[in-house]
PDB file of C-alpha atoms in Angstrom:
ATOM      1  CA  MET T   1      -0.009  -0.018  -0.022  1.00  0.00           C
ATOM      2  CA  ASP T   2       2.944   2.427   0.959  1.00  0.00           C
ATOM      3  CA  GLN T   3       4.587   1.791  -2.293  1.00  0.00           C
ATOM      4  CA  SER T   4       1.451   2.284  -4.399  1.00  0.00           C
ATOM      5  CA  LEU T   5       0.668   5.648  -2.588  1.00  0.00           C
ATOM      6  CA  GLY T   6       4.598   6.693  -3.464  1.00  0.00           C
ATOM      7  CA  GLN T   7       3.836   5.787  -7.104  1.00  0.00           C
ATOM      8  CA  LEU T   8       0.615   7.646  -7.096  1.00  0.00           C
ATOM      9  CA  ILE T   9       2.305  10.710  -5.779  1.00  0.00           C
ATOM     10  CA  LEU T  10       5.229  10.519  -8.019  1.00  0.00           C
ATOM     11  CA  PHE T  11       2.749  10.236 -11.048  1.00  0.00           C
ATOM     12  CA  ALA T  12       0.915  13.191  -9.706  1.00  0.00           C
ATOM     13  CA  VAL T  13       4.054  15.156  -9.374  1.00  0.00           C
ATOM     14  CA  ALA T  14       5.277  14.166 -12.851  1.00  0.00           C
ATOM     15  CA  ALA T  15       1.907  14.945 -14.471  1.00  0.00           C
ATOM     16  CA  THR T  16       1.738  18.427 -12.944  1.00  0.00           C
ATOM     17  CA  SER T  17       5.499  19.098 -13.845  1.00  0.00           C
ATOM     18  CA  ALA T  18       4.725  18.088 -17.504  1.00  0.00           C
ATOM     19  CA  THR T  19       1.613  20.434 -17.383  1.00  0.00           C
ATOM     20  CA  PHE T  20       3.646  23.315 -16.107  1.00  0.00           C
ATOM     21  CA  ALA T  21       6.527  22.657 -18.507  1.00  0.00           C
ATOM     22  CA  ALA T  22       3.962  22.458 -21.446  1.00  0.00           C
ATOM     23  CA  LEU T  23       2.183  25.909 -20.086  1.00  0.00           C
ATOM     24  CA  TRP T  24       5.699  27.405 -20.096  1.00  0.00           C
ATOM     25  CA  LEU T  25       6.727  26.245 -23.309  1.00  0.00           C
ATOM     26  CA  GLY T  26       3.493  27.527 -24.715  1.00  0.00           C
ATOM     27  CA  ILE T  27       3.669  30.935 -23.387  1.00  0.00           C
ATOM     28  CA  VAL T  28       7.253  31.300 -24.673  1.00  0.00           C
ATOM     29  CA  LEU T  29       6.170  30.164 -28.153  1.00  0.00           C
ATOM     30  CA  TRP T  30       2.949  32.474 -27.991  1.00  0.00           C
ATOM     31  CA  THR T  31       4.990  35.379 -27.062  1.00  0.00           C
ATOM     32  CA  TYR T  32       7.638  34.797 -30.029  1.00  0.00           C
ATOM     33  CA  ARG T  33       4.684  34.283 -32.464  1.00  0.00           C
ATOM     34  CA  ASP T  34       3.026  37.417 -31.175  1.00  0.00           C
ATOM     35  CA  MET T  35       6.228  39.484 -31.214  1.00  0.00           C
ATOM     36  CA  ARG T  36       6.903  38.281 -34.860  1.00  0.00           C
ATOM     37  CA  ALA T  37       3.452  39.558 -35.770  1.00  0.00           C
ATOM     38  CA  ARG T  38       4.241  43.011 -34.288  1.00  0.00           C
ATOM     39  CA  SER T  39       7.904  43.619 -35.135  1.00  0.00           C
ATOM     40  CA  ARG T  40      10.090  42.839 -37.836  1.00  0.00           C
ATOM     41  CA  ASP T  41      13.143  43.266 -35.555  1.00  0.00           C
ATOM     42  CA  THR T  42      14.495  39.767 -34.733  1.00  0.00           C
ATOM     43  CA  MET T  43      16.480  40.956 -31.777  1.00  0.00           C
ATOM     44  CA  ALA T  44      13.107  42.132 -30.209  1.00  0.00           C
ATOM     45  CA  GLN T  45      11.538  39.015 -30.984  1.00  0.00           C
ATOM     46  CA  GLY T  46      14.227  36.885 -29.458  1.00  0.00           C
ATOM     47  CA  ALA T  47      14.393  39.210 -26.261  1.00  0.00           C
ATOM     48  CA  ALA T  48      10.675  39.161 -25.610  1.00  0.00           C
ATOM     49  CA  ALA T  49      10.767  35.167 -25.911  1.00  0.00           C
ATOM     50  CA  LEU T  50      13.778  34.933 -23.628  1.00  0.00           C
ATOM     51  CA  MET T  51      12.248  37.366 -21.092  1.00  0.00           C
ATOM     52  CA  VAL T  52       9.161  35.248 -20.834  1.00  0.00           C
ATOM     53  CA  ALA T  53      11.283  32.190 -20.514  1.00  0.00           C
ATOM     54  CA  VAL T  54      13.212  33.350 -17.671  1.00  0.00           C
ATOM     55  CA  LEU T  55      10.698  35.106 -15.831  1.00  0.00           C
ATOM     56  CA  ASN T  56       7.641  32.875 -16.789  1.00  0.00           C
ATOM     57  CA  VAL T  57       4.181  34.320 -15.891  1.00  0.00           C
ATOM     58  CA  PHE T  58       5.789  37.609 -14.757  1.00  0.00           C
ATOM     59  CA  GLY T  59       7.809  37.990 -18.050  1.00  0.00           C
ATOM     60  CA  LEU T  60       4.543  37.401 -19.991  1.00  0.00           C
ATOM     61  CA  LEU T  61       2.819  40.273 -17.871  1.00  0.00           C
ATOM     62  CA  ILE T  62       5.826  42.485 -18.588  1.00  0.00           C
ATOM     63  CA  TYR T  63       5.459  41.670 -22.250  1.00  0.00           C
ATOM     64  CA  LEU T  64       1.890  42.252 -22.449  1.00  0.00           C
ATOM     65  CA  MET T  65       2.578  45.741 -20.975  1.00  0.00           C
ATOM     66  CA  LEU T  66       5.288  46.712 -23.279  1.00  0.00           C
ATOM     67  CA  ARG T  67       4.414  45.086 -26.535  1.00  0.00           C
ATOM     68  CA  PRO T  68       3.646  47.179 -29.695  1.00  0.00           C
ATOM     69  CA  ARG T  69      -0.041  48.270 -29.831  1.00  0.00           C
ATOM     70  CA  GLU T  70      -0.865  47.039 -33.244  1.00  0.00           C
ATOM     71  CA  THR T  71       0.311  44.116 -35.444  1.00  0.00           C
ATOM     72  CA  LEU T  72       2.213  44.575 -38.772  1.00  0.00           C
ATOM     73  CA  ALA T  73      -0.955  43.662 -40.634  1.00  0.00           C
ATOM     74  CA  GLU T  74      -2.946  46.307 -38.523  1.00  0.00           C
ATOM     75  CA  ALA T  75      -0.709  48.921 -39.312  1.00  0.00           C
ATOM     76  CA  TYR T  76      -0.645  47.976 -42.976  1.00  0.00           C
ATOM     77  CA  GLU T  77      -4.349  48.233 -43.262  1.00  0.00           C
ATOM     78  CA  ARG T  78      -4.366  51.501 -41.485  1.00  0.00           C
ATOM     79  CA  SER T  79      -1.826  53.064 -43.859  1.00  0.00           C
ATOM     80  CA  LEU T  80      -3.978  51.753 -46.785  1.00  0.00           C
ATOM     81  CA  GLU T  81      -7.175  53.371 -45.254  1.00  0.00           C
ATOM     82  CA  GLU T  82      -5.201  56.736 -44.665  1.00  0.00           C
ATOM     83  CA  GLU T  83      -3.916  56.554 -48.348  1.00  0.00           C
ATOM     84  CA  ALA T  84      -7.443  56.034 -49.723  1.00  0.00           C
ATOM     85  CA  LEU T  85      -8.795  58.905 -47.564  1.00  0.00           C
ATOM     86  CA  LEU T  86      -6.133  61.165 -48.809  1.00  0.00           C
ATOM     87  CA  GLN T  87      -6.810  60.154 -52.367  1.00  0.00           C
ATOM     88  CA  GLY T  88     -10.532  60.903 -51.817  1.00  0.00           C
ATOM     89  CA  ILE T  89      -9.588  64.380 -50.540  1.00  0.00           C
ATOM     90  CA  GLU T  90      -7.465  65.258 -53.438  1.00  0.00           C
ATOM     91  CA  GLU T  91      -9.378  67.444 -55.922  1.00  0.00           C
ATOM     92  CA  LYS T  92     -10.175  65.752 -58.970  1.00  0.00           C
ATOM     93  CA  PRO T  93     -11.565  67.688 -62.036  1.00  0.00           C
ATOM     94  CA  SER T  94     -15.071  67.045 -62.647  1.00  0.00           C
ATOM     95  CA  CYS T  95     -17.830  69.008 -64.725  1.00  0.00           C
ATOM     96  CA  PRO T  96     -19.664  71.363 -62.446  1.00  0.00           C
ATOM     97  CA  SER T  97     -22.746  70.712 -64.537  1.00  0.00           C
ATOM     98  CA  CYS T  98     -23.020  66.929 -65.066  1.00  0.00           C
ATOM     99  CA  GLY T  99     -20.630  66.011 -62.288  1.00  0.00           C
ATOM    100  CA  ARG T 100     -18.656  63.517 -64.525  1.00  0.00           C
ATOM    101  CA  PRO T 101     -14.833  63.348 -64.485  1.00  0.00           C
ATOM    102  CA  SER T 102     -12.978  65.785 -66.740  1.00  0.00           C
ATOM    103  CA  ASN T 103      -9.593  66.556 -67.768  1.00  0.00           C
ATOM    104  CA  ALA T 104      -7.796  69.671 -66.477  1.00  0.00           C
ATOM    105  CA  GLN T 105      -6.973  70.744 -70.093  1.00  0.00           C
ATOM    106  CA  TRP T 106     -10.440  70.272 -71.586  1.00  0.00           C
ATOM    107  CA  GLN T 107     -12.180  73.381 -72.713  1.00  0.00           C
ATOM    108  CA  VAL T 108     -15.763  71.914 -72.697  1.00  0.00           C
ATOM    109  CA  CYS T 109     -17.335  68.858 -71.131  1.00  0.00           C
ATOM    110  CA  PRO T 110     -17.806  66.142 -73.891  1.00  0.00           C
ATOM    111  CA  HIS T 111     -20.773  64.869 -72.040  1.00  0.00           C
ATOM    112  CA  CYS T 112     -22.943  67.970 -71.474  1.00  0.00           C
ATOM    113  CA  HIS T 113     -21.028  70.560 -73.499  1.00  0.00           C
ATOM    114  CA  THR T 114     -20.511  72.908 -70.496  1.00  0.00           C
ATOM    115  CA  ARG T 115     -17.618  75.364 -71.037  1.00  0.00           C
ATOM    116  CA  LEU T 116     -14.941  74.398 -68.634  1.00  0.00           C
ATOM    117  CA  LYS T 117     -11.905  76.511 -69.453  1.00  0.00           C
ATOM    118  CA  LYS T 118     -11.148  79.431 -71.831  1.00  0.00           C
ATOM    119  CA  ALA T 119      -7.940  79.650 -74.126  1.00  0.00           C
ATOM    120  CA  CYS T 120      -5.639  82.519 -73.666  1.00  0.00           C
ATOM    121  CA  VAL T 121      -5.779  85.030 -76.476  1.00  0.00           C
ATOM    122  CA  ALA T 122      -2.182  85.386 -76.734  1.00  0.00           C
ATOM    123  CA  CYS T 123      -0.598  82.023 -75.839  1.00  0.00           C
ATOM    124  CA  GLY T 124      -3.439  79.654 -76.194  1.00  0.00           C
ATOM    125  CA  GLU T 125      -3.004  77.982 -72.656  1.00  0.00           C
ATOM    126  CA  MET T 126      -6.309  77.004 -70.909  1.00  0.00           C
ATOM    127  CA  LEU T 127      -7.367  79.372 -68.373  1.00  0.00           C
ATOM    128  CA  ASP T 128     -10.130  79.178 -65.666  1.00  0.00           C
ATOM    129  CA  LEU T 129     -13.177  81.148 -66.649  1.00  0.00           C
ATOM    130  CA  PRO T 130     -13.072  83.980 -64.110  1.00  0.00           C
ATOM    131  CA  TRP T 131      -9.194  84.713 -64.722  1.00  0.00           C
ATOM    132  CA  THR T 132      -8.780  87.997 -66.263  1.00  0.00           C
ATOM    133  CA  LEU T 133      -4.980  87.653 -66.643  1.00  0.00           C
ATOM    134  CA  CYS T 134      -3.044  84.758 -68.153  1.00  0.00           C
ATOM    135  CA  PRO T 135      -0.521  83.401 -65.638  1.00  0.00           C
ATOM    136  CA  TYR T 136       1.771  81.901 -68.303  1.00  0.00           C
ATOM    137  CA  CYS T 137       2.132  85.037 -70.599  1.00  0.00           C
ATOM    138  CA  ALA T 138       0.826  87.930 -68.262  1.00  0.00           C
ATOM    139  CA  THR T 139      -1.670  88.935 -71.133  1.00  0.00           C
ATOM    140  CA  PRO T 140      -4.877  90.566 -69.989  1.00  0.00           C
ATOM    141  CA  GLN T 141      -7.914  88.699 -71.206  1.00  0.00           C
ATOM    142  CA  PRO T 142     -11.064  90.251 -72.486  1.00  0.00           C
ATOM    143  CA  GLY T 143     -13.504  90.932 -69.820  1.00  0.00           C
ATOM    144  CA  GLU T 144     -16.973  89.368 -69.974  1.00  0.00           C
ATOM    145  CA  LEU T 145     -19.905  90.878 -68.411  1.00  0.00           C
ATOM    146  CA  GLU T 146     -21.505  89.054 -65.549  1.00  0.00           C
ATOM    147  CA  SER T 147     -24.971  87.742 -66.129  1.00  0.00           C
ATOM    148  CA  ALA T 148     -27.861  86.849 -63.768  1.00  0.00           C
ATOM    149  CA  GLY T 149     -27.862  83.384 -65.235  1.00  0.00           C
ATOM    150  CA  ARG T 150     -25.584  81.701 -62.361  1.00  0.00           C
ATOM    151  CA  GLY T 151     -24.551  78.642 -64.410  1.00  0.00           C
ATOM    152  CA  ARG T 152     -27.084  78.638 -67.107  1.00  0.00           C
ATOM    153  CA  ARG T 153     -26.328  79.430 -70.615  1.00  0.00           C
ATOM    154  CA  ALA T 154     -26.895  83.027 -71.349  1.00  0.00           C
ATOM    155  CA  ALA T 155     -26.139  85.243 -74.267  1.00  0.00           C
ATOM    156  CA  GLN T 156     -23.521  87.975 -73.141  1.00  0.00           C
ATOM    157  CA  PRO T 157     -22.354  91.021 -74.877  1.00  0.00           C
ATOM    158  CA  ILE T 158     -18.607  91.078 -75.502  1.00  0.00           C
ATOM    159  CA  ALA T 159     -17.090  94.120 -76.725  1.00  0.00           C
ATOM    160  CA  ARG T 160     -14.518  93.652 -79.574  1.00  0.00           C
ATOM    161  CA  ARG T 161     -11.326  95.728 -79.417  1.00  0.00           C
ATOM    162  CA  ASP T 162     -11.412  96.431 -83.201  1.00  0.00           C
ATOM    163  CA  GLN T 163     -15.044  97.897 -82.944  1.00  0.00           C
ATOM    164  CA  ASP T 164     -15.459 101.507 -82.381  1.00  0.00           C
ATOM    165  CA  ALA T 165     -17.684 102.752 -79.489  1.00  0.00           C
ATOM    166  CA  GLY T 166     -20.729 103.271 -81.668  1.00  0.00           C
ATOM    167  CA  ALA T 167     -20.887  99.897 -83.329  1.00  0.00           C
ATOM    168  CA  PRO T 168     -23.438  97.134 -82.032  1.00  0.00           C
ATOM    169  CA  LEU T 169     -22.125  94.536 -79.641  1.00  0.00           C
ATOM    170  CA  GLU T 170     -21.524  90.893 -80.689  1.00  0.00           C
ATOM    171  CA  PHE T 171     -23.400  88.306 -78.514  1.00  0.00           C
ATOM    172  CA  VAL T 172     -21.605  85.202 -77.561  1.00  0.00           C
ATOM    173  CA  GLU T 173     -22.883  82.186 -75.657  1.00  0.00           C
ATOM    174  CA  THR T 174     -20.955  81.534 -72.401  1.00  0.00           C
ATOM    175  CA  ASP T 175     -21.428  79.674 -69.118  1.00  0.00           C
ATOM    176  CA  ASP T 176     -20.958  81.542 -65.755  1.00  0.00           C
ATOM    177  CA  PHE T 177     -19.771  79.476 -62.688  1.00  0.00           C
TER     178      PHE T 177
END
């Protein structure tokens, strides 16, 4: 009886020791794998695993307090989201009338035929409609009278330089923005 009780105690101690050894090895491996997911630095990965191996549960608690907040995958996803948001913020040219994408060099929208830009009278570069001076060649642009149409097509009188003051005005269709 005494011998079987000794064997039972020995078996219980061996099973408990094996369980604690497996638990210890498990937290060391978990720490190493978790640190690999959070950092590319092999020294930091090894140091974290070594700290948990030496200090056991206390090392694991220290690691949990000091580890990087996000994994490399989370940091990558966050950077992709930020990049997507920045691309959405960037101003992309679009037609003010129909809202379809347009090119910055287009003079009219090919879909709704709204006037987008005007050509400089001297150098031919595309200018925004309200500009009265060409930023490329510094040539003053002919002035257009404001209309009450606000974005609708309206006939507007534009005086030509080669006409005298008493001549009738020429009417040209334009868009106001």
